[in-house]
PDB file of C-alpha atoms in Angstrom:
ATOM      1  CA  ASP Q 146      -0.843 -17.944  -9.613  1.00  0.00           C
ATOM      2  CA  ALA Q 147       1.134 -17.688  -6.356  1.00  0.00           C
ATOM      3  CA  GLY Q 148       0.839 -13.932  -6.288  1.00  0.00           C
ATOM      4  CA  VAL Q 149       3.704 -11.548  -5.619  1.00  0.00           C
ATOM      5  CA  ILE Q 150       6.553 -13.371  -3.904  1.00  0.00           C
ATOM      6  CA  GLN Q 151       9.022 -11.526  -1.723  1.00  0.00           C
ATOM      7  CA  SER Q 152      12.124 -12.810   0.014  1.00  0.00           C
ATOM      8  CA  PRO Q 153      13.293 -12.899   2.654  1.00  0.00           C
ATOM      9  CA  ARG Q 154      10.228 -12.439   4.898  1.00  0.00           C
ATOM     10  CA  HIS Q 155      12.420 -11.209   7.733  1.00  0.00           C
ATOM     11  CA  GLU Q 156      15.918  -9.755   7.695  1.00  0.00           C
ATOM     12  CA  VAL Q 157      18.012  -8.648  10.638  1.00  0.00           C
ATOM     13  CA  THR Q 158      21.317  -7.023   9.818  1.00  0.00           C
ATOM     14  CA  GLU Q 159      23.942  -4.872  11.403  1.00  0.00           C
ATOM     15  CA  MET Q 160      24.342  -1.230  10.575  1.00  0.00           C
ATOM     16  CA  GLY Q 161      26.661  -0.736   7.635  1.00  0.00           C
ATOM     17  CA  GLN Q 162      25.882  -4.058   5.993  1.00  0.00           C
ATOM     18  CA  GLU Q 163      24.405  -4.411   2.528  1.00  0.00           C
ATOM     19  CA  VAL Q 164      20.826  -5.639   2.334  1.00  0.00           C
ATOM     20  CA  THR Q 165      19.123  -7.029  -0.767  1.00  0.00           C
ATOM     21  CA  LEU Q 166      15.376  -7.559  -0.927  1.00  0.00           C
ATOM     22  CA  ARG Q 167      13.876  -9.633  -3.720  1.00  0.00           C
ATOM     23  CA  CYS Q 168      10.571  -9.666  -5.526  1.00  0.00           C
ATOM     24  CA  LYS Q 169       8.926 -11.874  -8.108  1.00  0.00           C
ATOM     25  CA  PRO Q 170       5.874 -10.123  -9.570  1.00  0.00           C
ATOM     26  CA  ILE Q 171       2.784 -11.776 -10.993  1.00  0.00           C
ATOM     27  CA  SER Q 172       3.460 -13.128 -14.441  1.00  0.00           C
ATOM     28  CA  GLY Q 173       2.162 -10.861 -17.191  1.00  0.00           C
ATOM     29  CA  HIS Q 174       1.953  -7.725 -15.047  1.00  0.00           C
ATOM     30  CA  ASN Q 175       3.875  -4.857 -16.618  1.00  0.00           C
ATOM     31  CA  SER Q 176       4.318  -2.628 -13.577  1.00  0.00           C
ATOM     32  CA  LEU Q 177       6.195  -3.257 -10.346  1.00  0.00           C
ATOM     33  CA  PHE Q 178       6.258  -1.037  -7.279  1.00  0.00           C
ATOM     34  CA  TRP Q 179       8.451  -0.933  -4.180  1.00  0.00           C
ATOM     35  CA  TYR Q 180       6.907   0.553  -1.012  1.00  0.00           C
ATOM     36  CA  ARG Q 181       8.172   1.119   2.496  1.00  0.00           C
ATOM     37  CA  GLN Q 182       5.823   1.028   5.497  1.00  0.00           C
ATOM     38  CA  THR Q 183       6.590   2.479   8.908  1.00  0.00           C
ATOM     39  CA  MET Q 184       4.408   3.562  11.802  1.00  0.00           C
ATOM     40  CA  MET Q 185       5.632   7.131  11.484  1.00  0.00           C
ATOM     41  CA  ARG Q 186       5.322   7.636   7.730  1.00  0.00           C
ATOM     42  CA  GLY Q 187       2.805   5.006   6.657  1.00  0.00           C
ATOM     43  CA  LEU Q 188       3.072   3.593   3.144  1.00  0.00           C
ATOM     44  CA  GLU Q 189       5.567   5.363   0.918  1.00  0.00           C
ATOM     45  CA  LEU Q 190       6.240   4.638  -2.731  1.00  0.00           C
ATOM     46  CA  LEU Q 191       9.979   4.265  -3.289  1.00  0.00           C
ATOM     47  CA  ILE Q 192      10.163   3.454  -6.996  1.00  0.00           C
ATOM     48  CA  TYR Q 193       8.131   1.886  -9.741  1.00  0.00           C
ATOM     49  CA  PHE Q 194       8.986   0.149 -12.987  1.00  0.00           C
ATOM     50  CA  ASN Q 195       7.004  -0.175 -16.166  1.00  0.00           C
ATOM     51  CA  ASN Q 196       8.110  -2.893 -18.581  1.00  0.00           C
ATOM     52  CA  ASN Q 197      11.314  -3.313 -16.518  1.00  0.00           C
ATOM     53  CA  VAL Q 198      12.229   0.379 -16.886  1.00  0.00           C
ATOM     54  CA  PRO Q 199      12.375   2.633 -13.788  1.00  0.00           C
ATOM     55  CA  ILE Q 200       9.768   5.344 -14.295  1.00  0.00           C
ATOM     56  CA  ASP Q 201       9.763   7.276 -11.044  1.00  0.00           C
ATOM     57  CA  ASP Q 202      12.394   6.908  -8.338  1.00  0.00           C
ATOM     58  CA  SER Q 203      11.686  10.198  -6.603  1.00  0.00           C
ATOM     59  CA  GLY Q 204      10.631   8.317  -3.492  1.00  0.00           C
ATOM     60  CA  MET Q 205      13.994   6.645  -3.018  1.00  0.00           C
ATOM     61  CA  PRO Q 206      15.247   8.267   0.170  1.00  0.00           C
ATOM     62  CA  GLU Q 207      18.970   8.415  -0.530  1.00  0.00           C
ATOM     63  CA  ASP Q 208      21.740   7.189  -2.761  1.00  0.00           C
ATOM     64  CA  ARG Q 209      22.126   4.268  -0.375  1.00  0.00           C
ATOM     65  CA  PHE Q 210      18.976   2.835  -1.948  1.00  0.00           C
ATOM     66  CA  SER Q 211      18.971   1.298  -5.409  1.00  0.00           C
ATOM     67  CA  ALA Q 212      16.535  -0.890  -7.311  1.00  0.00           C
ATOM     68  CA  LYS Q 213      16.833  -3.005 -10.410  1.00  0.00           C
ATOM     69  CA  MET Q 214      14.538  -5.023 -12.590  1.00  0.00           C
ATOM     70  CA  PRO Q 215      16.733  -7.072 -14.922  1.00  0.00           C
ATOM     71  CA  ASN Q 216      13.749  -8.932 -16.382  1.00  0.00           C
ATOM     72  CA  ALA Q 217       9.979  -9.119 -16.143  1.00  0.00           C
ATOM     73  CA  SER Q 218      10.011 -11.733 -13.408  1.00  0.00           C
ATOM     74  CA  PHE Q 219      12.495 -10.358 -10.909  1.00  0.00           C
ATOM     75  CA  SER Q 220      13.363  -7.164  -9.066  1.00  0.00           C
ATOM     76  CA  THR Q 221      15.713  -6.246  -6.246  1.00  0.00           C
ATOM     77  CA  LEU Q 222      15.886  -3.394  -3.779  1.00  0.00           C
ATOM     78  CA  LYS Q 223      19.329  -2.878  -2.309  1.00  0.00           C
ATOM     79  CA  ILE Q 224      20.396  -0.766   0.651  1.00  0.00           C
ATOM     80  CA  GLN Q 225      24.112  -0.148   1.029  1.00  0.00           C
ATOM     81  CA  PRO Q 226      25.151   0.717   3.668  1.00  0.00           C
ATOM     82  CA  SER Q 227      22.114   0.037   5.844  1.00  0.00           C
ATOM     83  CA  GLU Q 228      21.230   2.238   8.818  1.00  0.00           C
ATOM     84  CA  PRO Q 229      18.887   1.695  11.800  1.00  0.00           C
ATOM     85  CA  ARG Q 230      16.404   4.223  10.364  1.00  0.00           C
ATOM     86  CA  ASP Q 231      15.934   1.938   7.369  1.00  0.00           C
ATOM     87  CA  SER Q 232      14.102  -0.519   9.622  1.00  0.00           C
ATOM     88  CA  ALA Q 233      10.645  -0.968   8.125  1.00  0.00           C
ATOM     89  CA  VAL Q 234       8.475  -3.378   6.191  1.00  0.00           C
ATOM     90  CA  TYR Q 235       9.233  -3.245   2.483  1.00  0.00           C
ATOM     91  CA  PHE Q 236       6.514  -4.268   0.062  1.00  0.00           C
ATOM     92  CA  CYS Q 237       6.667  -5.109  -3.579  1.00  0.00           C
ATOM     93  CA  ALA Q 238       3.451  -4.702  -5.580  1.00  0.00           C
ATOM     94  CA  SER Q 239       2.459  -5.916  -9.012  1.00  0.00           C
ATOM     95  CA  SER Q 240       0.409  -3.547 -11.153  1.00  0.00           C
ATOM     96  CA  ALA Q 241      -0.273  -1.329  -8.136  1.00  0.00           C
ATOM     97  CA  SER Q 242      -3.027  -3.539  -6.778  1.00  0.00           C
ATOM     98  CA  PHE Q 243      -1.354  -6.797  -5.751  1.00  0.00           C
ATOM     99  CA  PHE Q 244       1.021  -6.600  -2.826  1.00  0.00           C
ATOM    100  CA  GLY Q 245       3.481  -9.193  -1.634  1.00  0.00           C
ATOM    101  CA  GLN Q 246       3.688 -10.295   1.980  1.00  0.00           C
ATOM    102  CA  GLY Q 247       6.515  -7.875   2.632  1.00  0.00           C
ATOM    103  CA  THR Q 248      10.022  -8.094   4.053  1.00  0.00           C
ATOM    104  CA  ARG Q 249      10.428  -6.919   7.625  1.00  0.00           C
ATOM    105  CA  LEU Q 250      13.877  -5.347   7.822  1.00  0.00           C
ATOM    106  CA  THR Q 251      15.543  -4.645  11.138  1.00  0.00           C
ATOM    107  CA  VAL Q 252      18.889  -2.856  11.151  1.00  0.00           C
ATOM    108  CA  VAL Q 253      20.633  -2.971  14.510  1.00  0.00           C
TER     109      VAL Q 253
ATOM    110  CA  GLY I 144       1.370  16.932  -4.744  1.00  0.00           C
ATOM    111  CA  GLU I 145      -1.647  14.993  -3.541  1.00  0.00           C
ATOM    112  CA  ASN I 146      -2.443  14.847   0.185  1.00  0.00           C
ATOM    113  CA  VAL I 147      -4.807  12.192   1.522  1.00  0.00           C
ATOM    114  CA  GLU I 148      -6.228  12.392   5.019  1.00  0.00           C
ATOM    115  CA  GLN I 149      -8.040   9.483   6.646  1.00  0.00           C
ATOM    116  CA  HIS I 150     -10.303   9.344   9.689  1.00  0.00           C
ATOM    117  CA  PRO I 151     -10.700   7.881  12.198  1.00  0.00           C
ATOM    118  CA  SER I 152      -7.360   6.304  13.026  1.00  0.00           C
ATOM    119  CA  THR I 153      -9.044   3.660  15.178  1.00  0.00           C
ATOM    120  CA  LEU I 154     -12.602   2.365  15.118  1.00  0.00           C
ATOM    121  CA  SER I 155     -14.344  -0.220  17.280  1.00  0.00           C
ATOM    122  CA  VAL I 156     -17.786  -1.554  16.425  1.00  0.00           C
ATOM    123  CA  GLN I 157     -20.001  -4.325  17.673  1.00  0.00           C
ATOM    124  CA  GLU I 158     -20.406  -7.316  15.405  1.00  0.00           C
ATOM    125  CA  GLY I 159     -23.316  -6.707  13.062  1.00  0.00           C
ATOM    126  CA  ASP I 160     -23.030  -2.925  13.185  1.00  0.00           C
ATOM    127  CA  SER I 161     -21.804  -0.776  10.318  1.00  0.00           C
ATOM    128  CA  ALA I 162     -18.390   0.853  10.029  1.00  0.00           C
ATOM    129  CA  VAL I 163     -17.586   3.982   8.052  1.00  0.00           C
ATOM    130  CA  ILE I 164     -14.114   5.265   7.212  1.00  0.00           C
ATOM    131  CA  LYS I 165     -13.641   8.634   5.535  1.00  0.00           C
ATOM    132  CA  CYS I 166     -10.874  10.090   3.397  1.00  0.00           C
ATOM    133  CA  THR I 167     -10.298  13.481   1.848  1.00  0.00           C
ATOM    134  CA  TYR I 168      -7.928  14.346  -0.964  1.00  0.00           C
ATOM    135  CA  SER I 169      -6.461  17.626  -2.142  1.00  0.00           C
ATOM    136  CA  ASP I 170      -5.816  17.233  -5.878  1.00  0.00           C
ATOM    137  CA  SER I 171      -9.044  17.577  -7.839  1.00  0.00           C
ATOM    138  CA  ALA I 172      -7.347  15.857 -10.787  1.00  0.00           C
ATOM    139  CA  SER I 173      -7.142  12.538  -8.921  1.00  0.00           C
ATOM    140  CA  ASN I 174      -9.491  10.089 -10.572  1.00  0.00           C
ATOM    141  CA  TYR I 175      -8.943   6.668  -9.032  1.00  0.00           C
ATOM    142  CA  PHE I 176      -9.586   5.770  -5.395  1.00  0.00           C
ATOM    143  CA  PRO I 177      -8.794   2.261  -4.152  1.00  0.00           C
ATOM    144  CA  TRP I 178      -9.296   0.856  -0.661  1.00  0.00           C
ATOM    145  CA  TYR I 179      -7.011  -1.744   0.882  1.00  0.00           C
ATOM    146  CA  LYS I 180      -7.352  -4.103   3.821  1.00  0.00           C
ATOM    147  CA  GLN I 181      -4.192  -5.092   5.649  1.00  0.00           C
ATOM    148  CA  GLU I 182      -4.219  -7.956   8.109  1.00  0.00           C
ATOM    149  CA  LEU I 183      -1.443  -8.471  10.614  1.00  0.00           C
ATOM    150  CA  GLY I 184       1.748  -9.679   8.997  1.00  0.00           C
ATOM    151  CA  LYS I 185       0.378  -9.389   5.478  1.00  0.00           C
ATOM    152  CA  GLY I 186       0.513  -6.943   2.624  1.00  0.00           C
ATOM    153  CA  PRO I 187      -2.351  -4.602   1.774  1.00  0.00           C
ATOM    154  CA  GLN I 188      -5.087  -6.261  -0.259  1.00  0.00           C
ATOM    155  CA  LEU I 189      -7.242  -4.318  -2.677  1.00  0.00           C
ATOM    156  CA  ILE I 190     -10.877  -4.748  -1.610  1.00  0.00           C
ATOM    157  CA  ILE I 191     -12.767  -2.178  -3.662  1.00  0.00           C
ATOM    158  CA  ASP I 192     -12.077   0.824  -5.829  1.00  0.00           C
ATOM    159  CA  ILE I 193     -13.968   3.652  -7.474  1.00  0.00           C
ATOM    160  CA  ARG I 194     -13.263   5.970 -10.372  1.00  0.00           C
ATOM    161  CA  SER I 195     -14.182   9.606 -10.546  1.00  0.00           C
ATOM    162  CA  ASN I 196     -16.945   9.073 -13.081  1.00  0.00           C
ATOM    163  CA  VAL I 197     -18.916   7.003 -10.548  1.00  0.00           C
ATOM    164  CA  GLY I 198     -20.541   8.180  -7.323  1.00  0.00           C
ATOM    165  CA  GLU I 199     -21.007   4.861  -5.579  1.00  0.00           C
ATOM    166  CA  LYS I 200     -19.915   1.268  -5.917  1.00  0.00           C
ATOM    167  CA  LYS I 201     -21.025  -1.743  -3.958  1.00  0.00           C
ATOM    168  CA  ASP I 202     -19.665  -5.250  -3.490  1.00  0.00           C
ATOM    169  CA  GLN I 203     -21.694  -7.367  -1.073  1.00  0.00           C
ATOM    170  CA  ARG I 204     -21.169  -5.853   2.396  1.00  0.00           C
ATOM    171  CA  ILE I 205     -18.690  -3.242   1.211  1.00  0.00           C
ATOM    172  CA  ALA I 206     -19.512   0.021  -0.515  1.00  0.00           C
ATOM    173  CA  VAL I 207     -17.553   3.100  -1.442  1.00  0.00           C
ATOM    174  CA  THR I 208     -18.953   6.575  -2.121  1.00  0.00           C
ATOM    175  CA  LEU I 209     -17.228   9.473  -3.806  1.00  0.00           C
ATOM    176  CA  ASN I 210     -18.056  13.171  -3.628  1.00  0.00           C
ATOM    177  CA  LYS I 211     -15.878  14.888  -6.219  1.00  0.00           C
ATOM    178  CA  THR I 212     -17.073  18.364  -5.335  1.00  0.00           C
ATOM    179  CA  ALA I 213     -16.123  17.995  -1.711  1.00  0.00           C
ATOM    180  CA  LYS I 214     -13.110  15.803  -2.572  1.00  0.00           C
ATOM    181  CA  HIS I 215     -13.919  13.073  -0.159  1.00  0.00           C
ATOM    182  CA  PHE I 216     -14.668   9.396  -0.374  1.00  0.00           C
ATOM    183  CA  SER I 217     -15.807   6.861   2.174  1.00  0.00           C
ATOM    184  CA  LEU I 218     -15.752   3.125   2.818  1.00  0.00           C
ATOM    185  CA  HIS I 219     -18.855   1.561   4.290  1.00  0.00           C
ATOM    186  CA  ILE I 220     -18.873  -1.945   5.745  1.00  0.00           C
ATOM    187  CA  THR I 221     -22.267  -3.288   6.773  1.00  0.00           C
ATOM    188  CA  GLU I 222     -23.058  -6.254   9.016  1.00  0.00           C
ATOM    189  CA  THR I 223     -19.508  -6.315  10.293  1.00  0.00           C
ATOM    190  CA  GLN I 224     -17.912  -9.590  11.270  1.00  0.00           C
ATOM    191  CA  PRO I 225     -14.832 -10.334  13.422  1.00  0.00           C
ATOM    192  CA  GLU I 226     -12.861 -11.206  10.281  1.00  0.00           C
ATOM    193  CA  ASP I 227     -13.342  -7.618   9.107  1.00  0.00           C
ATOM    194  CA  SER I 228     -10.913  -6.567  11.857  1.00  0.00           C
ATOM    195  CA  ALA I 229      -7.831  -5.162  10.119  1.00  0.00           C
ATOM    196  CA  VAL I 230      -6.189  -1.908   9.104  1.00  0.00           C
ATOM    197  CA  TYR I 231      -7.867  -0.200   6.168  1.00  0.00           C
ATOM    198  CA  PHE I 232      -6.113   2.247   3.860  1.00  0.00           C
ATOM    199  CA  CYS I 233      -7.562   4.607   1.313  1.00  0.00           C
ATOM    200  CA  ALA I 234      -5.542   5.947  -1.595  1.00  0.00           C
ATOM    201  CA  ALA I 235      -5.855   8.462  -4.406  1.00  0.00           C
ATOM    202  CA  SER I 236      -4.226   8.377  -7.800  1.00  0.00           C
ATOM    203  CA  LEU I 237      -4.179  10.371 -11.002  1.00  0.00           C
ATOM    204  CA  THR I 238      -2.077   8.170 -13.203  1.00  0.00           C
ATOM    205  CA  GLY I 239      -2.856   4.747 -11.783  1.00  0.00           C
ATOM    206  CA  ASN I 240       0.826   4.436 -10.923  1.00  0.00           C
ATOM    207  CA  GLN I 241       1.594   7.007  -8.269  1.00  0.00           C
ATOM    208  CA  PHE I 242      -0.680   6.293  -5.286  1.00  0.00           C
ATOM    209  CA  TYR I 243      -1.011   8.546  -2.260  1.00  0.00           C
ATOM    210  CA  PHE I 244      -2.126   6.613   0.791  1.00  0.00           C
ATOM    211  CA  GLY I 245      -4.045   7.664   3.856  1.00  0.00           C
ATOM    212  CA  THR I 246      -2.578   6.918   7.270  1.00  0.00           C
ATOM    213  CA  GLY I 247      -4.823   3.938   7.900  1.00  0.00           C
ATOM    214  CA  THR I 248      -7.758   3.028  10.157  1.00  0.00           C
ATOM    215  CA  SER I 249      -7.469   0.161  12.601  1.00  0.00           C
ATOM    216  CA  LEU I 250     -10.907  -1.469  12.707  1.00  0.00           C
ATOM    217  CA  THR I 251     -11.820  -3.801  15.538  1.00  0.00           C
ATOM    218  CA  VAL I 252     -15.080  -5.745  15.379  1.00  0.00           C
ATOM    219  CA  ILE I 253     -16.118  -6.884  18.830  1.00  0.00           C
ATOM    220  CA  PRO I 254     -17.926 -10.242  18.858  1.00  0.00           C
TER     221      PRO I 254
END
């Protein structure tokens, strides 16, 4: 298995633009997690899905953030409009224990 | 909610020496405690975990101990090697879904 696959690995965008991060979890895993990592706040859970259903989105910082999981093999995290303070590394994890390589987002 | 504190934030050891990282948690109901290793440019990788019904768990050079009464748990790495250099995170969980992470320890093993 290739593990959790995230794309893109790096994203640089201008403030106000829409950003979409993508994740392909490990096949057969029922849970999917989106985390954000910054130097200031460490690792923060944004949202997690169980069997494609959002269970807890209390970590989503604002309405500008949204996440979907249309099927068991794909999830997206969207930020619209993006702001410089959204700059961070965003991780997707499969079943809480298997993390992807992350997407480094820079909003200028 | 749960609050996890991790110490030290940085740790340097000579190759071959042992390294110990400590974490405390606040919610006595937490029952699952994983440890992650994060190398530069990569995602955290689960290296060992322990459940609240166990006091100690070992996997080759890595061991984790748990003191439920004191609400603290520790990661022990023996015979450290340069490839052990990374950032290590502890976490606590009640449900196995919501994880509360420590702030990380940057370990440097000096050859």
